[in-house]
mmCIF file of C-alpha atoms in Angstrom:
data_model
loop_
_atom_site.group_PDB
_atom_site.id
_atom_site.type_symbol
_atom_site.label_atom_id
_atom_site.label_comp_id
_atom_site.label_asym_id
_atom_site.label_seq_id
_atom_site.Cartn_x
_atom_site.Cartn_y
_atom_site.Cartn_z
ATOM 1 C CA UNK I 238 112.403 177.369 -108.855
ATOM 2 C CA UNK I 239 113.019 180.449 -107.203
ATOM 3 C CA UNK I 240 115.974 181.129 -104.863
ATOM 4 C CA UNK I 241 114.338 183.906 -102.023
ATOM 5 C CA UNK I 242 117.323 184.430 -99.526
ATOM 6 C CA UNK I 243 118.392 187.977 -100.871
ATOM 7 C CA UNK I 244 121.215 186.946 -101.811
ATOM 8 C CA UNK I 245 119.723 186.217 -105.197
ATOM 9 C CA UNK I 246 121.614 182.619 -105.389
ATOM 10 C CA UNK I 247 121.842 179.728 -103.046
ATOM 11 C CA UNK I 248 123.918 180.555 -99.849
ATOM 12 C CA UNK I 249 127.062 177.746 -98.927
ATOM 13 C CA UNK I 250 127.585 179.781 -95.883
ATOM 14 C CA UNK I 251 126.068 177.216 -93.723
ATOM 15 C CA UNK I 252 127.260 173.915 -95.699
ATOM 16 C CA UNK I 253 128.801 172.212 -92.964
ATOM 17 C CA UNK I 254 125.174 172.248 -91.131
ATOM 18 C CA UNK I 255 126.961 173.586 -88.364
ATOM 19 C CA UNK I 256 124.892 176.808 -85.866
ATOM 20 C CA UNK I 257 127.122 179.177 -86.779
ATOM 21 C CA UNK I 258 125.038 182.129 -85.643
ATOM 22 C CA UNK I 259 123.726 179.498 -82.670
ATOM 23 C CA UNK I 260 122.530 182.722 -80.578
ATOM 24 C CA UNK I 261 120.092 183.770 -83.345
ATOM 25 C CA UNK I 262 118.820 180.105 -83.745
ATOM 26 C CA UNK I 263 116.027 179.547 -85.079
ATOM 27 C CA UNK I 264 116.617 182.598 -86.823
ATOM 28 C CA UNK I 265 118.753 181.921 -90.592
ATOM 29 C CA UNK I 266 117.016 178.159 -90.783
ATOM 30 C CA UNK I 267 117.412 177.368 -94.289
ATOM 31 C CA UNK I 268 113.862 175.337 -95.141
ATOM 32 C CA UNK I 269 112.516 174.537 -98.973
ATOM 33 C CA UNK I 270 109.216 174.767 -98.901
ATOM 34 C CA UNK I 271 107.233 173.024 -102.166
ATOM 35 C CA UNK I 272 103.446 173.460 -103.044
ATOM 36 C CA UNK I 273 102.101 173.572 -106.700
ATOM 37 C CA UNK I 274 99.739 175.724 -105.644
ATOM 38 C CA UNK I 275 101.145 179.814 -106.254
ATOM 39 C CA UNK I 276 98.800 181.559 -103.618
ATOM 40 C CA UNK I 277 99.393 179.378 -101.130
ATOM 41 C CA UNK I 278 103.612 179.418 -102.120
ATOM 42 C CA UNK I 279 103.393 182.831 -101.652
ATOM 43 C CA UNK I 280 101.716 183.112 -98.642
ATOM 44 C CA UNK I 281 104.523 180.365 -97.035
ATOM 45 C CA UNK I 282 106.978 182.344 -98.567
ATOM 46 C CA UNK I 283 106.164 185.203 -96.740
ATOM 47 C CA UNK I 284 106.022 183.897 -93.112
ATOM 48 C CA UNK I 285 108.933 181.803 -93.439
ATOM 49 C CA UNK I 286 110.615 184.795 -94.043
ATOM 50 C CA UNK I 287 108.815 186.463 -91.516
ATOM 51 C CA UNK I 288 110.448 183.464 -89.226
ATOM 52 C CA UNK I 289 113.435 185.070 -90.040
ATOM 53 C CA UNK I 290 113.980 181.627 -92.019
ATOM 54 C CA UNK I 291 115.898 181.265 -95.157
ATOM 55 C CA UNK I 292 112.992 180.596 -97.740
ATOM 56 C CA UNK I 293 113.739 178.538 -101.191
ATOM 57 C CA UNK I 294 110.656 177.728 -103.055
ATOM 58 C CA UNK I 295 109.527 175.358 -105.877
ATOM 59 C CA UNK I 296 106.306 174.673 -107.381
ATOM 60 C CA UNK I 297 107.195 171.278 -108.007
ATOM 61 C CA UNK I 298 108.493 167.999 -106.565
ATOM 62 C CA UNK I 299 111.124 167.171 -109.074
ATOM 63 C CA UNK I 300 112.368 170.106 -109.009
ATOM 64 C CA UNK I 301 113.127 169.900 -105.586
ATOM 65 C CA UNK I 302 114.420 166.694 -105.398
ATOM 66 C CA UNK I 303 117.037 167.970 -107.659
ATOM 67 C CA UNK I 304 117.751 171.410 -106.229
ATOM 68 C CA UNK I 305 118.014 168.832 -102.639
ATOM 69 C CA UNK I 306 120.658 166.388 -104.683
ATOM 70 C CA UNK I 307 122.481 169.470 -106.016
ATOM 71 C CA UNK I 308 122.989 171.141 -102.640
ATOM 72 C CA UNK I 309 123.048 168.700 -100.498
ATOM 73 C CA UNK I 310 123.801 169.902 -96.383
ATOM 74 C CA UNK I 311 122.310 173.432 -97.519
ATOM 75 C CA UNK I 312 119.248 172.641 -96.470
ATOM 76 C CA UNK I 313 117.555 172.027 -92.665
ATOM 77 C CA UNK I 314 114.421 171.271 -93.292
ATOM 78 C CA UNK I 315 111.548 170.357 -96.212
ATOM 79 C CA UNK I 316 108.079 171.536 -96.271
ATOM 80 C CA UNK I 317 105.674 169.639 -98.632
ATOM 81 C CA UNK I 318 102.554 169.965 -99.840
ATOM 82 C CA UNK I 319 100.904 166.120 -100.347
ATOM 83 C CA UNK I 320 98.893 166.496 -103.649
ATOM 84 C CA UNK I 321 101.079 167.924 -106.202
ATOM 85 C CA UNK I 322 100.549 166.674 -109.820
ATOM 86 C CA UNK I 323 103.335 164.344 -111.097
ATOM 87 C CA UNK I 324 105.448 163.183 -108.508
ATOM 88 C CA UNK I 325 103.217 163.625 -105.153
ATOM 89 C CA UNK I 326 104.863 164.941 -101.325
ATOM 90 C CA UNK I 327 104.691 161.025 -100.336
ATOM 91 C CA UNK I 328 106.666 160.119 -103.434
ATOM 92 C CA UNK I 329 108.979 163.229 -102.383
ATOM 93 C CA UNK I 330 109.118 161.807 -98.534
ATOM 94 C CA UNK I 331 110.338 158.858 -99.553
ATOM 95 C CA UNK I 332 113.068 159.705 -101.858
ATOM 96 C CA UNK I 333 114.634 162.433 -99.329
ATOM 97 C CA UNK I 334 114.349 159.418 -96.804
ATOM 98 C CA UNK I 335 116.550 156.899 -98.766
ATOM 99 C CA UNK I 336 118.784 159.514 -100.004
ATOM 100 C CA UNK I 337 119.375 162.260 -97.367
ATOM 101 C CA UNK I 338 118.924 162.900 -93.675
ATOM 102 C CA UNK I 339 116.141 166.167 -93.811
ATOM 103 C CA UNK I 340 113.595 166.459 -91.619
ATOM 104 C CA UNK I 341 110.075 166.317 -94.483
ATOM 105 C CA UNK I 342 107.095 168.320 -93.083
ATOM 106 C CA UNK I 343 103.744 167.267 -95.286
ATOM 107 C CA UNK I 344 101.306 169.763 -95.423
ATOM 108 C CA UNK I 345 97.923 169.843 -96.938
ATOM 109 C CA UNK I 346 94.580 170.860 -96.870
ATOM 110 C CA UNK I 347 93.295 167.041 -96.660
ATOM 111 C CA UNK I 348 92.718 166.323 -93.595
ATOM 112 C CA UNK I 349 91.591 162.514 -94.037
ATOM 113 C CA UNK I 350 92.979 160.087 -91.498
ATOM 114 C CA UNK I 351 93.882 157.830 -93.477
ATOM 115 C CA UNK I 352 95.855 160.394 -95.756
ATOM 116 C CA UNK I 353 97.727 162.071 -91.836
ATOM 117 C CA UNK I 354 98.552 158.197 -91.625
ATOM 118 C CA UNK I 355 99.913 157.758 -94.562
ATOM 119 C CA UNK I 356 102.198 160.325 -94.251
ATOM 120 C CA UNK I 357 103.263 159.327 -90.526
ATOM 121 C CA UNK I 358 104.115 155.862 -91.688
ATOM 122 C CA UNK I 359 106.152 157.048 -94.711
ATOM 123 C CA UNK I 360 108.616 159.370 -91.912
ATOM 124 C CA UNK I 361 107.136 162.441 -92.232
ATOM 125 C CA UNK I 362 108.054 164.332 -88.949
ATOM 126 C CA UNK I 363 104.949 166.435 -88.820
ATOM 127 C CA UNK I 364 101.906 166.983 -90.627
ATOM 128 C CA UNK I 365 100.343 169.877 -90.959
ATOM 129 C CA UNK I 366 96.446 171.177 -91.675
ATOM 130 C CA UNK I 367 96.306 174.108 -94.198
ATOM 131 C CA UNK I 368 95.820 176.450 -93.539
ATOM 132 C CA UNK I 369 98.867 176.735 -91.668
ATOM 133 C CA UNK I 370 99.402 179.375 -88.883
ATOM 134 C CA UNK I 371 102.594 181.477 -89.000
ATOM 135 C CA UNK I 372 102.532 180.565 -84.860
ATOM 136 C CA UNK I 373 103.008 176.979 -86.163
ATOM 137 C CA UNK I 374 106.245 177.464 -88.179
ATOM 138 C CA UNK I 375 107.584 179.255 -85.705
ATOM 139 C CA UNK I 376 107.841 175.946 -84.106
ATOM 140 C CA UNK I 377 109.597 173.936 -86.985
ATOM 141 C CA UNK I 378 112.970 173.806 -85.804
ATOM 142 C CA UNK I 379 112.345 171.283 -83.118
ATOM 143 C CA UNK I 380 112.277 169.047 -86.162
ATOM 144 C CA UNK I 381 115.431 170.170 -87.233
ATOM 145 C CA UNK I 382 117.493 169.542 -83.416
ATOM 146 C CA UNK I 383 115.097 167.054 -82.572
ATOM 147 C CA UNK I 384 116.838 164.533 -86.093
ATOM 148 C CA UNK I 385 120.606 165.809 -85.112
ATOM 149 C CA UNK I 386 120.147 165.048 -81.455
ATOM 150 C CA UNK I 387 118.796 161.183 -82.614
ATOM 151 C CA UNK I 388 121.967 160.705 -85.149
ATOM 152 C CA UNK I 389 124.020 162.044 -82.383
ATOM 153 C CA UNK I 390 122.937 159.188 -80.363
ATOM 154 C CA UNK E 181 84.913 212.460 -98.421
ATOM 155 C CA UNK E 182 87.386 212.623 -95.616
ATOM 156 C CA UNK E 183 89.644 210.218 -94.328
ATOM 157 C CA UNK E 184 88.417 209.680 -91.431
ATOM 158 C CA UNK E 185 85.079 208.925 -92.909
ATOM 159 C CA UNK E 186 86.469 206.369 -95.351
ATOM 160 C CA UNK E 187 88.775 204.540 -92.523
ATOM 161 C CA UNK E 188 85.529 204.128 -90.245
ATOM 162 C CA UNK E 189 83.536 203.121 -93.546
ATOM 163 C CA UNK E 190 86.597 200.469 -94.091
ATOM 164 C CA UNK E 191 86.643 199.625 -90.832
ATOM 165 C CA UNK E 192 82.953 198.552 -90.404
ATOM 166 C CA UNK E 193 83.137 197.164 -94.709
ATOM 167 C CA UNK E 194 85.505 194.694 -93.401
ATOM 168 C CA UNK E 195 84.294 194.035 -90.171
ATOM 169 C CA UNK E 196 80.496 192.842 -91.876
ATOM 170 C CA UNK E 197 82.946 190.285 -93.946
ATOM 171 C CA UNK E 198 84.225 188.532 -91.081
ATOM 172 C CA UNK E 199 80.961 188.358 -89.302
ATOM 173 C CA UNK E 200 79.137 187.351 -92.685
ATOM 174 C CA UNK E 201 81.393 184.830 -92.906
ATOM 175 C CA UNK E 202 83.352 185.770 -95.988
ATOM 176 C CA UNK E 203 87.021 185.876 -94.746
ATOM 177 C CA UNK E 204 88.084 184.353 -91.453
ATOM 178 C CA UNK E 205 90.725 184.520 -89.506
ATOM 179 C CA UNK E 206 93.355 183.654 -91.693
ATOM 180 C CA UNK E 207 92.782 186.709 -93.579
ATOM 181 C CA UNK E 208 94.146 188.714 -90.602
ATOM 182 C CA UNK E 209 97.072 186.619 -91.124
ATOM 183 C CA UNK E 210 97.590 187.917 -93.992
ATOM 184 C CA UNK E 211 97.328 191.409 -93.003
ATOM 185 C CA UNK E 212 99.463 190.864 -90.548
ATOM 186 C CA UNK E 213 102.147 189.978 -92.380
ATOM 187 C CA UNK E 214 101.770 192.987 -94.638
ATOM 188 C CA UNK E 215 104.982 195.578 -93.615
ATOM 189 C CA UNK E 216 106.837 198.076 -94.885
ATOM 190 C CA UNK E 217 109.094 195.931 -97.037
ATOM 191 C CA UNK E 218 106.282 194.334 -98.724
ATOM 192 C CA UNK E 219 103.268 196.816 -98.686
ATOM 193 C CA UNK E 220 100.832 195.150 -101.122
ATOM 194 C CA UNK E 221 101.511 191.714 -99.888
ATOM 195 C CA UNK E 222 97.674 191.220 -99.507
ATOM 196 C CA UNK E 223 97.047 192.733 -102.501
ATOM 197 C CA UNK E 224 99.163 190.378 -104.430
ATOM 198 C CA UNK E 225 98.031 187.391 -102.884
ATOM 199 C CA UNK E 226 94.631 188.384 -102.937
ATOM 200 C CA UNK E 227 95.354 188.651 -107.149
ATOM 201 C CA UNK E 228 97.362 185.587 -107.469
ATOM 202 C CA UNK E 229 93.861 183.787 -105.956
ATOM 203 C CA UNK E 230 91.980 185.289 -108.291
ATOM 204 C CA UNK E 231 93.555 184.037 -111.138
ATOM 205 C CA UNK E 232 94.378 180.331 -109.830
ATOM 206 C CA UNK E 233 90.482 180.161 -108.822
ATOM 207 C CA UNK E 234 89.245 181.228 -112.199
ATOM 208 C CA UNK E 235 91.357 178.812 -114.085
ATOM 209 C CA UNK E 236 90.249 175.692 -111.668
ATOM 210 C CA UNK E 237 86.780 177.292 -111.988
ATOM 211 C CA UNK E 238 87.154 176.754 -115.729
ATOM 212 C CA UNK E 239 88.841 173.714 -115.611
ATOM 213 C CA UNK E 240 85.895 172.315 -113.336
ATOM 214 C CA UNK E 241 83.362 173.419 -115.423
ATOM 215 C CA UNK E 242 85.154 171.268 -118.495
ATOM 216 C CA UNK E 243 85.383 168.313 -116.558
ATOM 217 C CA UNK E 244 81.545 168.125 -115.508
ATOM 218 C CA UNK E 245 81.212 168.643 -119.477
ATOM 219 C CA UNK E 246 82.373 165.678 -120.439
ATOM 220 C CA UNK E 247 80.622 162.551 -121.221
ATOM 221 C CA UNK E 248 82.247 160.388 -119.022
ATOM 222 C CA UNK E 249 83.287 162.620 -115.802
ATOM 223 C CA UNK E 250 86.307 162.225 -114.409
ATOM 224 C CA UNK E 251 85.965 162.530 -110.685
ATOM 225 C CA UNK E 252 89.032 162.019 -109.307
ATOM 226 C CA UNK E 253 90.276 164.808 -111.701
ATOM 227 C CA UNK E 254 87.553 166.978 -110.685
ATOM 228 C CA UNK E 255 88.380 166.463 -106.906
ATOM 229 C CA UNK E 256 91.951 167.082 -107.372
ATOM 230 C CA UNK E 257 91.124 170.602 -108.868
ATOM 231 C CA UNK E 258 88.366 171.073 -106.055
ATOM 232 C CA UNK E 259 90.905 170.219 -103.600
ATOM 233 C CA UNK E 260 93.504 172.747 -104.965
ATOM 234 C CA UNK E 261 90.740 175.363 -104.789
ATOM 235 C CA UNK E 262 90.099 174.293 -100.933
ATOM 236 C CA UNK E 263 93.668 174.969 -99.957
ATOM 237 C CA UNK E 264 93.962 178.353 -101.687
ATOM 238 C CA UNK E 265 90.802 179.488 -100.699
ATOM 239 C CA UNK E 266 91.411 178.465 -97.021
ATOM 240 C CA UNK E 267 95.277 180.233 -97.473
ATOM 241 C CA UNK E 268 93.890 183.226 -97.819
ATOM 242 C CA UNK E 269 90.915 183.459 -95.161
ATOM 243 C CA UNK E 270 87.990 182.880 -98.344
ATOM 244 C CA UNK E 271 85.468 180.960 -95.809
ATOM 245 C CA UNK E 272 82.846 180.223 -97.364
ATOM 246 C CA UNK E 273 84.200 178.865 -100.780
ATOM 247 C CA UNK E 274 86.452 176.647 -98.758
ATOM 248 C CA UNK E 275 83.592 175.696 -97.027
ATOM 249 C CA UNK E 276 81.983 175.056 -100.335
ATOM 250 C CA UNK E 277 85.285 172.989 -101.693
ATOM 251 C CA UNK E 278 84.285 170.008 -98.523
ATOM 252 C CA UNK E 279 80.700 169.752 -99.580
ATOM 253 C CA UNK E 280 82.123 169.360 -103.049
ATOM 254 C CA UNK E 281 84.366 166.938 -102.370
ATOM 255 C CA UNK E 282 81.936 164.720 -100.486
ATOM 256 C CA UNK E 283 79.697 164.366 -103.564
ATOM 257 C CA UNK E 284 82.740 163.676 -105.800
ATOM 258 C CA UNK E 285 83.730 160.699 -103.677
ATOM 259 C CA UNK E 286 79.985 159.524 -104.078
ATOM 260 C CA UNK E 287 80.458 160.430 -108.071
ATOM 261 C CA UNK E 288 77.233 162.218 -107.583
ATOM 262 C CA UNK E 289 76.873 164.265 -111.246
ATOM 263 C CA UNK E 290 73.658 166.470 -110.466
ATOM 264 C CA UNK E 291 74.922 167.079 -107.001
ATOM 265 C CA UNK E 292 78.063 167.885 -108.403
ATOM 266 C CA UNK E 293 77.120 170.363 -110.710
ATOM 267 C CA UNK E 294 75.259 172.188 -108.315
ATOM 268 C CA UNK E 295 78.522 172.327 -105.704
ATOM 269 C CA UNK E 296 79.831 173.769 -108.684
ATOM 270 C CA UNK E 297 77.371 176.612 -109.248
ATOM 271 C CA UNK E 298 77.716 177.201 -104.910
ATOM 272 C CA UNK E 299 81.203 177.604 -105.698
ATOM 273 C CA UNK E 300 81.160 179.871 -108.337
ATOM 274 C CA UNK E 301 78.728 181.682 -106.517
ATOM 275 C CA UNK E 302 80.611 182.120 -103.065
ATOM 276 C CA UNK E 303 83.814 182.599 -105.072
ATOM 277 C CA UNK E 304 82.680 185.748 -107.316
ATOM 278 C CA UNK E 305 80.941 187.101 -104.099
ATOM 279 C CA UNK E 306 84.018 187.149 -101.826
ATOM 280 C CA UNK E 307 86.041 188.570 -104.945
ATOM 281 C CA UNK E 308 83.684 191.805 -105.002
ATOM 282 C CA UNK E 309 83.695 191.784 -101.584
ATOM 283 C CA UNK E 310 87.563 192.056 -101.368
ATOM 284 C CA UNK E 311 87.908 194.192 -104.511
ATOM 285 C CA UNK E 312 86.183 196.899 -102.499
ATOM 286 C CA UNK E 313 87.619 196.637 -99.541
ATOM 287 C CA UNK E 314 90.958 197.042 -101.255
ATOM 288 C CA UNK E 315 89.421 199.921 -103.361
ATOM 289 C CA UNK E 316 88.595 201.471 -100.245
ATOM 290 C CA UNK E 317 91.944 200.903 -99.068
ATOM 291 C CA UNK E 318 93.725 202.018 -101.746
ATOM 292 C CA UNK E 319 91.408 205.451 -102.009
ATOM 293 C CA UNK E 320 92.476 206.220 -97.819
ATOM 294 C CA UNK E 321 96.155 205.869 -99.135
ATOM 295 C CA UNK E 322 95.691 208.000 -102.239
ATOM 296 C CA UNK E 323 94.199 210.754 -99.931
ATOM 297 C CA UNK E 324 97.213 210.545 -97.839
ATOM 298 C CA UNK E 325 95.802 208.488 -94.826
ATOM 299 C CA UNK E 326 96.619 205.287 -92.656
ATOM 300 C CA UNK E 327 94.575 202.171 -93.164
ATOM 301 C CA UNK E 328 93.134 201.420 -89.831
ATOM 302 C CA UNK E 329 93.891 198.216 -88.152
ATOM 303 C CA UNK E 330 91.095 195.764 -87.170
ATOM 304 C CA UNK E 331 90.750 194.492 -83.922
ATOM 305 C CA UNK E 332 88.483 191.380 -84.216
ATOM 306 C CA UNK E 333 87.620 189.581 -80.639
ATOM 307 C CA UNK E 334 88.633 186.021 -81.969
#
């Protein structure tokens, strides 16, 4: 797992999941994005951070799901790839559903019907075609308000 | 040479690679994102896809060996290969990956083996294809020049 908000450890900054820095908003959204696949890790890494997004990465699902238990309310948001080797991004959907409020974004380069289906009707908020568009994560943190303003409610 | 005759030779190198087909748009992406703070971004991705492809290239060659294929192992590596490949802009071998996959749903050996061979072939195409455009690249830099951006009418 590796930790990429300069800070070279986990920030508890924002632990209370409260906008601190609201006028920079989106800018600072904390998001853990997981793929097994390296290239395309690296190349989510990079415009995340480009988002001006705070970027943790793993290369695997149980991983993860464990850095999510361990720091719970440090994260906004969970990008996913769907076909990872061992535990899959529906497996990881569904355990961040029963456990935690996060808003899951699948991604994947399957673009099947049935697959997009699956992962609607397991609460993903969005699915997303690879390969993904930096224009397109700049759009992420509707997710994010959209999940506080329904709890709010 | 000069650097002005190596920019407009890198220029129209990687122009003929999106119009042949080898990188798309994504690519620019890529480029795009390359700054000051991380100045061999594409280079490193670029690298990082080389190795991933040629150890699910090997890995798909020893699954077709086998007596009794495995295809839903063989479409799991040929689906990894799609998403990297269309990550960083590499067209045609993505486009390769869906034919691929189409004949490993049907379990389709010969046809199968011979989506493997078009991959193989697309991939270690659009690898010497970007190792000398990045040659090219680096050669401006080392003579003290700019490398020129690309404007592309997409």
């Amino acid at each position: 797992m590796n930790s990429s908000n300069g800070n070279g450890s986990m920030s508890t900054a924002s632990s209370s999941g409260a906008w601190n820095g609201r006028d920079q908003f989106p800018a600072g959204l904390r998001v853990l994005v997981v793929d097994d696949d390296q290239t395309c890790l690296m190349v989510f890494e990079k415009m995340l951070k480009t988002c001006l997004y705070q970027v943790t990465k793993c290369n695997k699902a149980e991983t993860a799901l464990s850095v999510l238990r361990e720091h719970k309310n440090e994260f906004d948001i969970v990008i996913s790839d769907v076909h990872m080797p061992d535990m899959d991004g529906f497996e990881l959907l569904k355990h961040i559903n029963s456990e935690m409020d996060l808003p899951v974004i699948l991604i994947s380069a399957d673009a099947r019907k049935q697959v997009v289906m699956k992962g609607v009707t397991y609460g993903a908020c969005d699915y997303l075609i690879k390969p993904v568009r930096i224009e397109t994560l700049k759009n992420i943190w509707q997710h994010v308000v959209r999940k506080k303003a329904r709890n709010t409610f | 040479m000069e650097v002005g005759q190596m920019q407009r030779r890198l220029v129209d190198y990687t122009k003929s690679l999106f119009m042949e087909g080898f990188l798309d748009a994504q690519f620019l992406q890529l480029q795009q994102l390359q700054d000051e703070s991380n100045p061999d971004f594409v280079v490193e991705v670029v690298s990082l896809f080389f190795d991933d492809s040629e150890k699910l290239l090997n890995d798909l060659t020893m699954a077709l060996d086998q007596p009794n294929v495995d295809f839903k192992k063989v479409d799991a590596h040929v689906h990894q290969l799609k998403g990297s490949s269309s990550s960083i802009g590499a067209q045609r071998v993505k486009n390769a990956c869906i034919a691929f996959r189409s004949f490993c749903e049907e379990q389709n050996i010969d046809a199968t083996l011979r989506c493997l061979q078009q991959v193989k072939q697309e991939y270690y195409l659009v690898k010497n294809k970007l190792e000398t455009m990045l040659r090219l690249e680096q050669q401006i830099v080392a003579a003290g020049g700019s490398i020129p951006m690309i404007e592309l009418g997409f």
